[in-house]
């Protein structure tokens, strides 16, 4: 078998608009296509022995063991690989279960699709599943445990930490979108101007100066003392002399820890003599030269979490330890403890596996123990000097046991330091008594405190401490999203997108939009190129200045990665025409329709899908939608539109020369088409269709009709506003039209427009596109033969495996179909073809360049026009 391609889909896609995270693997089964599982001796027994947990896969049988039944009867290897990929992810701790396997139009080649939790784990699972299947076919041994462990490592490397992950999960539960910014824990919640950011548990509301104070333990202690808050006595030292001076003042036992340390690194506790104190100083200085020396306070280690100046949780932290049974050594007891299913690798489970390090051996040495010592029955042996969960510690929830005085104290501390998310470390006998009564002290105040001990304590009630973070970032009434209009279709996407952006901007919004020529915010181009995919959409949604997004959404990005947004408010399909067929498993109009419909299937339930009522494929799509649907039509007498009118449905129609909103028997005429510059005086019917789509979307969003009308009248087409879309350059003796038309539907639209253009001689510059079907190239050429008197055939830049001779031959065949006496010539280079046409233009002629590189064409024609204007001025 051969993996041809692996793609990670991250948004609504052709397989599902709800399951956004999918791996799509294009797999060539090669010779195994001829051998389903029932023809492979022993396959059923081997797969069941290697992965017995597959018995839980019900498959299409709908019962336990259903997948094994399919294997027994015979199923293809792509289907088997789908189930293996899902199950090994589950065995690695990432439970997921959606899958589809479908054969492509190429015999033996399948799309194997399955869900993932972590993208790189999903990709690894795809490759691993193929290796496992090959081993099962061959009957060779396979170390599946090694692959599962590798997937765990990848997950720990890539995934969000438990604190960050909990906040994201709470946001998702509240329907707040999120975007991971980079590969670390920096996350954006919400879109555009309504975004909030956080990293771990630092939010964009966190005071920078408060973090500086909290990270400076000396300054923190000084401020707390000044506010009459109990802290441990001690000081800061840099050397042994300073250490001895502090010890003389406070006496033993002491604690040493680096001033700028965290997570208990470099700490030594309950030090009772100068030799151990000097060793502790040396250890702490591995993490920082300045070392805190404090009186060791007996009691228990507590962490109190304060969010938005309110106590939300408290936990008692217990260092990693084992309990003796009089039989096993300490190392054996550690191994037994690590078999607890609650313990796992890194942050994968509630607890972390206990590891042996210097801190462990030092603690054991102080007791005269080593790893081979056998502790007595019920003897507690501590293995770490700090109670951090990341080093194997445990936690006990004590939130409900806190004395009101201690709650007041903790909330006051958060204000003294100034942290919005604050972790307060306390050493005390308990929290049920005020600290001033039981002698407890504040050890540290932490910025970015971990949440895991509160989310999943070893004992006691779990606390959803992510909830108050979201409450703080998004209080009641604060929006997290911005309006999103998504535009797709075969032709007219870019123009409709730009017109909508113009309407939105004129209504007072700061609009960001993506098109096939670039990314724009408030008409400022920020990125140039074809930006109609998910990354460009995300670019707009990440921009903190954008209040409204209008996103052109082409099929390439949908097929490659899915949509760049989870849902939109209004989705528009301008039309669905044959284009790019035969590529990426899109062979028919129905295949193409399945891609385009992803956009309108992502419309929220209360939103609107805007569909072309003159397009049969669009009408079919509507049956699958669970949002509001409205149609636009160039024909007022369209029977389908008439039926909608009887039902009282809202439509947009072109009637008696007007752009009209219609509902039942009443009509609102928005503007006369001939008054809208984009329609070229009403001559460009395909532009009128684009205007109808944009007008209907704007009306349904709630923009006033007079504002829509004004926007339609002030949207001036041209090379700057709509590059490559009906760009007309009028010279003294002839005119030049540049358009991006590149498929039969686009050619027919240009043909219809040229029928209304008076010219003595119509010249066309065309090319065959290499990735089109033969019949598409011929049809475009045939249309060109009908609308031009002379045709210049240039060579497209993108041959896609074809030859010049092959494409030119197809073009000549198409021209010949017309039976007209059309002259033609071949000038391969586009710039040369355009210059030749202009240099030899007859008076009254009309040159039409159907170009795929519109920027070059526009620059050339504009240069000619500038020179002509200079000559006129100099006359």
Tab-separated table of N, CA, C and O in Angstrom, residues 213-311:
chain	number	residue	atom	x	y	z
A	213	UNK	N	5.875	41.935	40.273
A	213	UNK	CA	5.905	41.878	41.743
A	213	UNK	C	5.849	40.427	42.222
A	213	UNK	O	6.617	40.009	43.083
A	214	UNK	N	4.918	39.653	41.648
A	214	UNK	CA	4.759	38.257	42.075
A	214	UNK	C	6.012	37.436	41.778
A	214	UNK	O	6.348	36.517	42.537
A	215	UNK	N	6.705	37.765	40.687
A	215	UNK	CA	7.916	37.023	40.336
A	215	UNK	C	9.112	37.432	41.196
A	215	UNK	O	10.118	36.727	41.226
A	216	UNK	N	8.988	38.560	41.860
A	216	UNK	CA	10.040	39.017	42.777
A	216	UNK	C	9.596	38.681	44.192
A	216	UNK	O	8.839	39.416	44.818
A	217	UNK	N	10.059	37.536	44.696
A	217	UNK	CA	9.584	37.066	46.000
A	217	UNK	C	9.926	38.038	47.122
A	217	UNK	O	9.180	38.177	48.098
A	218	UNK	N	11.052	38.721	46.995
A	218	UNK	CA	11.455	39.693	48.017
A	218	UNK	C	10.471	40.865	48.044
A	218	UNK	O	10.019	41.297	49.110
A	219	UNK	N	10.135	41.402	46.859
A	219	UNK	CA	9.202	42.520	46.783
A	219	UNK	C	7.808	42.100	47.244
A	219	UNK	O	7.115	42.846	47.943
A	220	UNK	N	7.399	40.884	46.863
A	220	UNK	CA	6.093	40.377	47.295
A	220	UNK	C	6.021	40.331	48.817
A	220	UNK	O	5.036	40.772	49.435
A	221	UNK	N	7.050	39.769	49.414
A	221	UNK	CA	7.082	39.632	50.877
A	221	UNK	C	7.045	40.999	51.554
A	221	UNK	O	6.339	41.202	52.552
A	222	UNK	N	7.775	41.970	50.986
A	222	UNK	CA	7.797	43.313	51.573
A	222	UNK	C	6.417	43.951	51.533
A	222	UNK	O	5.961	44.555	52.524
A	223	UNK	N	5.742	43.821	50.384
A	223	UNK	CA	4.411	44.424	50.241
A	223	UNK	C	3.385	43.753	51.158
A	223	UNK	O	2.520	44.423	51.727
A	224	UNK	N	3.496	42.425	51.277
A	224	UNK	CA	2.554	41.730	52.170
A	224	UNK	C	2.790	42.126	53.617
A	224	UNK	O	1.833	42.341	54.388
A	225	UNK	N	4.055	42.219	54.025
A	225	UNK	CA	4.359	42.641	55.397
A	225	UNK	C	3.815	44.039	55.672
A	225	UNK	O	3.234	44.299	56.731
A	226	UNK	N	3.967	44.922	54.670
A	226	UNK	CA	3.498	46.297	54.835
A	226	UNK	C	1.982	46.359	54.958
A	226	UNK	O	1.434	47.316	55.504
A	227	UNK	N	1.308	45.314	54.431
A	227	UNK	CA	-0.154	45.268	54.516
A	227	UNK	C	-0.632	44.410	55.685
A	227	UNK	O	-1.796	44.008	55.735
A	228	UNK	N	0.289	44.112	56.634
A	228	UNK	CA	-0.042	43.337	57.848
A	228	UNK	C	-0.532	41.936	57.523
A	228	UNK	O	-1.437	41.400	58.176
A	229	UNK	N	0.059	41.338	56.515
A	229	UNK	CA	-0.273	39.960	56.127
A	229	UNK	C	0.864	39.060	56.591
A	229	UNK	O	2.037	39.357	56.331
A	230	UNK	N	0.580	37.972	57.302
A	230	UNK	CA	1.642	37.141	57.902
A	230	UNK	C	2.495	36.433	56.846
A	230	UNK	O	1.974	35.800	55.932
A	231	UNK	N	3.820	36.598	56.967
A	231	UNK	CA	4.769	35.923	56.080
A	231	UNK	C	5.869	35.299	56.922
A	231	UNK	O	6.051	35.662	58.100
A	232	UNK	N	6.582	34.371	56.333
A	232	UNK	CA	7.670	33.722	57.065
A	232	UNK	C	8.851	34.675	57.186
A	232	UNK	O	9.192	35.397	56.251
A	233	UNK	N	9.514	34.681	58.366
A	233	UNK	CA	10.684	35.535	58.563
A	233	UNK	C	11.864	34.964	57.794
A	233	UNK	O	11.957	33.751	57.563
A	234	UNK	N	12.773	35.837	57.365
A	234	UNK	CA	13.920	35.389	56.604
A	234	UNK	C	14.532	36.511	55.803
A	234	UNK	O	14.327	37.701	56.122
A	235	UNK	N	15.299	36.161	54.765
A	235	UNK	CA	15.951	37.171	53.956
A	235	UNK	C	16.501	36.571	52.670
A	235	UNK	O	16.251	35.415	52.340
A	236	UNK	N	17.283	37.416	51.947
A	236	UNK	CA	17.872	37.023	50.658
A	236	UNK	C	19.384	36.971	50.825
A	236	UNK	O	19.983	37.864	51.435
A	237	UNK	N	19.987	35.924	50.286
A	237	UNK	CA	21.446	35.854	50.333
A	237	UNK	C	22.001	35.485	48.969
A	237	UNK	O	21.293	34.919	48.129
A	238	UNK	N	23.300	35.795	48.764
A	238	UNK	CA	23.990	35.456	47.534
A	238	UNK	C	25.175	34.504	47.778
A	238	UNK	O	25.699	33.940	46.834
A	239	UNK	N	25.583	34.421	49.052
A	239	UNK	CA	26.767	33.618	49.368
A	239	UNK	C	26.629	33.021	50.756
A	239	UNK	O	25.645	33.251	51.464
A	240	UNK	N	27.635	32.266	51.154
A	240	UNK	CA	27.566	31.558	52.431
A	240	UNK	C	27.574	32.529	53.615
A	240	UNK	O	26.936	32.272	54.647
A	241	UNK	N	28.287	33.667	53.475
A	241	UNK	CA	28.306	34.638	54.564
A	241	UNK	C	26.904	35.193	54.815
A	241	UNK	O	26.443	35.295	55.968
A	242	UNK	N	26.219	35.536	53.732
A	242	UNK	CA	24.857	36.040	53.877
A	242	UNK	C	23.931	34.981	54.434
A	242	UNK	O	23.024	35.274	55.234
A	243	UNK	N	24.145	33.738	54.034
A	243	UNK	CA	23.329	32.631	54.535
A	243	UNK	C	23.486	32.498	56.048
A	243	UNK	O	22.488	32.391	56.794
A	244	UNK	N	24.744	32.513	56.511
A	244	UNK	CA	24.994	32.349	57.950
A	244	UNK	C	24.407	33.500	58.756
A	244	UNK	O	23.884	33.304	59.861
A	245	UNK	N	24.444	34.719	58.177
A	245	UNK	CA	23.891	35.884	58.884
A	245	UNK	C	22.384	35.747	59.071
A	245	UNK	O	21.845	36.032	60.150
A	246	UNK	N	21.675	35.278	58.027
A	246	UNK	CA	20.216	35.101	58.126
A	246	UNK	C	19.893	34.006	59.133
A	246	UNK	O	18.966	34.143	59.947
A	247	UNK	N	20.684	32.917	59.117
A	247	UNK	CA	20.424	31.812	60.053
A	247	UNK	C	20.587	32.284	61.497
A	247	UNK	O	19.819	31.881	62.392
A	248	UNK	N	21.606	33.149	61.729
A	248	UNK	CA	21.793	33.670	63.102
A	248	UNK	C	20.565	34.446	63.575
A	248	UNK	O	20.212	34.434	64.759
A	249	UNK	N	19.873	35.117	62.605
A	249	UNK	CA	18.703	35.919	62.984
A	249	UNK	C	17.467	35.061	63.219
A	249	UNK	O	16.691	35.311	64.148
A	250	UNK	N	17.237	34.053	62.362
A	250	UNK	CA	15.955	33.339	62.421
A	250	UNK	C	16.072	31.942	63.012
A	250	UNK	O	15.073	31.345	63.425
A	251	UNK	N	17.302	31.374	63.034
A	251	UNK	CA	17.496	30.045	63.593
A	251	UNK	C	17.009	28.935	62.672
A	251	UNK	O	16.487	29.174	61.578
A	252	UNK	N	17.167	27.692	63.108
A	252	UNK	CA	16.730	26.514	62.367
A	252	UNK	C	15.338	26.098	62.846
A	252	UNK	O	14.919	26.492	63.946
A	253	UNK	N	14.620	25.269	62.085
A	253	UNK	CA	14.886	24.800	60.713
A	253	UNK	C	14.582	25.900	59.694
A	253	UNK	O	13.816	26.827	59.986
A	254	UNK	N	15.160	25.734	58.476
A	254	UNK	CA	14.975	26.756	57.435
A	254	UNK	C	14.553	26.109	56.115
A	254	UNK	O	14.637	24.894	55.942
A	255	UNK	N	14.134	26.986	55.204
A	255	UNK	CA	13.822	26.615	53.821
A	255	UNK	C	14.686	27.473	52.911
A	255	UNK	O	14.826	28.682	53.154
A	256	UNK	N	15.270	26.869	51.867
A	256	UNK	CA	16.022	27.625	50.862
A	256	UNK	C	15.377	27.408	49.499
A	256	UNK	O	15.030	26.281	49.150
A	257	UNK	N	15.249	28.489	48.730
A	257	UNK	CA	14.696	28.373	47.385
A	257	UNK	C	15.163	29.558	46.553
A	257	UNK	O	15.368	30.666	47.086
A	258	UNK	N	15.360	29.360	45.254
A	258	UNK	CA	15.810	30.475	44.395
A	258	UNK	C	14.766	31.584	44.354
A	258	UNK	O	13.566	31.313	44.333
A	259	UNK	N	15.237	32.818	44.363
A	259	UNK	CA	14.334	33.972	44.384
A	259	UNK	C	13.393	33.970	43.200
A	259	UNK	O	12.208	34.285	43.332
A	260	UNK	N	13.890	33.584	42.038
A	260	UNK	CA	13.076	33.632	40.821
A	260	UNK	C	12.641	32.242	40.367
A	260	UNK	O	12.308	32.039	39.200
A	261	UNK	N	12.618	31.287	41.274
A	261	UNK	CA	12.254	29.924	40.913
A	261	UNK	C	10.753	29.728	40.828
A	261	UNK	O	9.959	30.568	41.231
A	262	UNK	N	10.364	28.575	40.282
A	262	UNK	CA	8.956	28.197	40.240
A	262	UNK	C	8.839	26.682	40.249
A	262	UNK	O	9.825	25.967	40.053
A	263	UNK	N	7.640	26.201	40.467
A	263	UNK	CA	7.355	24.764	40.475
A	263	UNK	C	8.238	23.998	41.461
A	263	UNK	O	8.496	22.813	41.274
A	264	UNK	N	8.712	24.705	42.522
A	264	UNK	CA	9.494	24.014	43.545
A	264	UNK	C	10.919	23.689	43.129
A	264	UNK	O	11.639	23.008	43.870
A	265	UNK	N	11.366	24.178	41.975
A	265	UNK	CA	12.709	23.860	41.508
A	265	UNK	C	13.758	24.521	42.399
A	265	UNK	O	13.657	25.702	42.713
A	266	UNK	N	14.766	23.744	42.776
A	266	UNK	CA	15.878	24.279	43.561
A	266	UNK	C	15.580	24.461	45.026
A	266	UNK	O	16.393	25.055	45.746
A	267	UNK	N	14.460	23.954	45.522
A	267	UNK	CA	14.069	24.168	46.918
A	267	UNK	C	14.623	23.067	47.820
A	267	UNK	O	14.711	21.903	47.433
A	268	UNK	N	14.980	23.439	49.018
A	268	UNK	CA	15.363	22.495	50.081
A	268	UNK	C	14.590	22.898	51.327
A	268	UNK	O	14.587	24.084	51.709
A	269	UNK	N	13.939	21.955	52.007
A	269	UNK	CA	13.099	22.296	53.155
A	269	UNK	C	13.559	21.556	54.412
A	269	UNK	O	14.270	20.537	54.340
A	270	UNK	N	13.167	22.133	55.547
A	270	UNK	CA	13.453	21.538	56.870
A	270	UNK	C	14.945	21.263	57.041
A	270	UNK	O	15.357	20.195	57.510
A	271	UNK	N	15.744	22.256	56.657
A	271	UNK	CA	17.204	22.157	56.806
A	271	UNK	C	17.552	22.514	58.247
A	271	UNK	O	17.144	23.567	58.759
A	272	UNK	N	18.355	21.663	58.894
A	272	UNK	CA	18.582	21.835	60.348
A	272	UNK	C	20.038	22.037	60.722
A	272	UNK	O	20.356	22.137	61.923
A	273	UNK	N	20.971	22.073	59.756
A	273	UNK	CA	22.376	22.287	60.095
A	273	UNK	C	23.067	23.043	58.977
A	273	UNK	O	22.567	23.122	57.857
A	274	UNK	N	24.250	23.592	59.288
A	274	UNK	CA	24.926	24.485	58.352
A	274	UNK	C	25.436	23.748	57.118
A	274	UNK	O	25.443	24.294	56.008
A	275	UNK	N	25.844	22.473	57.275
A	275	UNK	CA	26.329	21.715	56.115
A	275	UNK	C	25.204	21.552	55.084
A	275	UNK	O	25.398	21.781	53.878
A	276	UNK	N	24.027	21.128	55.557
A	276	UNK	CA	22.890	20.969	54.644
A	276	UNK	C	22.449	22.315	54.080
A	276	UNK	O	21.972	22.409	52.940
A	277	UNK	N	22.585	23.379	54.896
A	277	UNK	CA	22.203	24.713	54.443
A	277	UNK	C	23.093	25.157	53.286
A	277	UNK	O	22.614	25.709	52.279
A	278	UNK	N	24.414	24.897	53.406
A	278	UNK	CA	25.336	25.271	52.333
A	278	UNK	C	25.057	24.448	51.068
A	278	UNK	O	25.118	24.956	49.944
A	279	UNK	N	24.730	23.159	51.265
A	279	UNK	CA	24.388	22.317	50.111
A	279	UNK	C	23.105	22.815	49.453
A	279	UNK	O	22.969	22.825	48.216
A	280	UNK	N	22.137	23.232	50.274
A	280	UNK	CA	20.885	23.771	49.739
A	280	UNK	C	21.102	25.067	48.986
A	280	UNK	O	20.446	25.327	47.957
A	281	UNK	N	22.053	25.900	49.481
A	281	UNK	CA	22.378	27.152	48.782
A	281	UNK	C	22.959	26.842	47.402
A	281	UNK	O	22.560	27.445	46.399
A	282	UNK	N	23.882	25.887	47.364
A	282	UNK	CA	24.493	25.514	46.084
A	282	UNK	C	23.436	24.974	45.113
A	282	UNK	O	23.451	25.310	43.922
A	283	UNK	N	22.519	24.178	45.630
A	283	UNK	CA	21.458	23.606	44.790
A	283	UNK	C	20.539	24.704	44.254
A	283	UNK	O	20.196	24.730	43.069
A	284	UNK	N	20.147	25.636	45.128
A	284	UNK	CA	19.234	26.719	44.708
A	284	UNK	C	19.885	27.617	43.673
A	284	UNK	O	19.227	28.116	42.758
A	285	UNK	N	21.219	27.814	43.803
A	285	UNK	CA	21.901	28.730	42.889
A	285	UNK	C	22.088	28.143	41.490
A	285	UNK	O	22.543	28.835	40.585
A	286	UNK	N	21.699	26.895	41.299
A	286	UNK	CA	21.652	26.349	39.944
A	286	UNK	C	20.524	26.985	39.147
A	286	UNK	O	20.513	26.953	37.921
A	287	UNK	N	19.562	27.575	39.855
A	287	UNK	CA	18.389	28.180	39.209
A	287	UNK	C	18.390	29.706	39.329
A	287	UNK	O	17.560	30.361	38.725
A	288	UNK	N	19.280	30.268	40.122
A	288	UNK	CA	19.353	31.716	40.270
A	288	UNK	C	20.311	32.067	41.399
A	288	UNK	O	20.365	31.381	42.434
A	289	UNK	N	21.055	33.140	41.215
A	289	UNK	CA	22.095	33.484	42.201
A	289	UNK	C	21.516	33.967	43.528
A	289	UNK	O	22.092	33.714	44.586
A	290	UNK	N	20.417	34.663	43.489
A	290	UNK	CA	19.813	35.161	44.740
A	290	UNK	C	18.880	34.098	45.306
A	290	UNK	O	18.010	33.576	44.605
A	291	UNK	N	19.052	33.805	46.588
A	291	UNK	CA	18.340	32.701	47.224
A	291	UNK	C	17.582	33.204	48.456
A	291	UNK	O	18.126	33.960	49.273
A	292	UNK	N	16.325	32.789	48.567
A	292	UNK	CA	15.517	33.115	49.736
A	292	UNK	C	15.811	32.103	50.838
A	292	UNK	O	15.828	30.884	50.597
A	293	UNK	N	16.036	32.610	52.008
A	293	UNK	CA	16.203	31.765	53.196
A	293	UNK	C	15.115	32.171	54.189
A	293	UNK	O	15.047	33.338	54.611
A	294	UNK	N	14.248	31.234	54.556
A	294	UNK	CA	13.125	31.542	55.439
A	294	UNK	C	13.018	30.516	56.541
A	294	UNK	O	13.492	29.374	56.414
A	295	UNK	N	12.388	30.927	57.598
A	295	UNK	CA	12.086	30.006	58.692
A	295	UNK	C	11.143	28.927	58.174
A	295	UNK	O	10.164	29.202	57.487
A	296	UNK	N	11.463	27.662	58.478
A	296	UNK	CA	10.605	26.557	58.071
A	296	UNK	C	9.406	26.501	59.010
A	296	UNK	O	9.559	26.358	60.231
A	297	UNK	N	8.250	26.636	58.428
A	297	UNK	CA	7.013	26.631	59.211
A	297	UNK	C	6.397	25.248	59.104
A	297	UNK	O	6.187	24.733	58.007
A	298	UNK	N	6.119	24.648	60.219
A	298	UNK	CA	5.487	23.329	60.190
A	298	UNK	C	4.003	23.486	59.892
A	298	UNK	O	3.389	24.503	60.203
A	299	UNK	N	3.468	22.465	59.292
A	299	UNK	CA	2.052	22.503	58.935
A	299	UNK	C	1.852	21.869	57.577
A	299	UNK	O	2.672	21.088	57.096
A	300	UNK	N	0.749	22.211	56.967
A	300	UNK	CA	0.395	21.647	55.666
A	300	UNK	C	0.473	22.729	54.591
A	300	UNK	O	0.311	23.916	54.870
A	301	UNK	N	0.732	22.248	53.367
A	301	UNK	CA	0.902	23.135	52.218
A	301	UNK	C	-0.462	23.329	51.548
A	301	UNK	O	-1.082	22.360	51.103
A	302	UNK	N	-0.941	24.573	51.491
A	302	UNK	CA	-2.228	24.880	50.872
A	302	UNK	C	-2.026	25.831	49.695
A	302	UNK	O	-1.129	26.679	49.718
A	303	UNK	N	-2.866	25.678	48.688
A	303	UNK	CA	-2.913	26.632	47.582
A	303	UNK	C	-4.337	27.177	47.498
A	303	UNK	O	-5.302	26.417	47.416
A	304	UNK	N	-4.457	28.513	47.529
A	304	UNK	CA	-5.751	29.186	47.391
A	304	UNK	C	-5.743	29.918	46.050
A	304	UNK	O	-4.812	30.670	45.749
A	305	UNK	N	-6.779	29.676	45.253
A	305	UNK	CA	-6.882	30.299	43.931
A	305	UNK	C	-7.893	31.432	43.984
A	305	UNK	O	-9.050	31.222	44.368
A	306	UNK	N	-7.437	32.612	43.575
A	306	UNK	CA	-8.295	33.801	43.559
A	306	UNK	C	-8.373	34.307	42.123
A	306	UNK	O	-7.341	34.563	41.498
A	307	UNK	N	-9.600	34.413	41.601
A	307	UNK	CA	-9.802	34.900	40.233
A	307	UNK	C	-10.736	36.095	40.269
A	307	UNK	O	-11.820	36.025	40.864
A	308	UNK	N	-10.299	37.183	39.632
A	308	UNK	CA	-11.088	38.417	39.617
A	308	UNK	C	-11.423	38.842	41.036
A	308	UNK	O	-12.540	39.253	41.335
A	309	UNK	N	-10.420	38.695	41.921
A	309	UNK	CA	-10.506	39.121	43.326
A	309	UNK	C	-11.532	38.339	44.137
A	309	UNK	O	-12.015	38.812	45.166
A	310	UNK	N	-11.858	37.114	43.714
A	310	UNK	CA	-12.754	36.247	44.476
A	310	UNK	C	-12.113	34.880	44.647
A	310	UNK	O	-11.597	34.305	43.680
A	311	UNK	N	-12.152	34.353	45.862
A	311	UNK	CA	-11.655	33.000	46.101
A	311	UNK	C	-12.571	32.006	45.389
A	311	UNK	O	-13.789	32.014	45.591
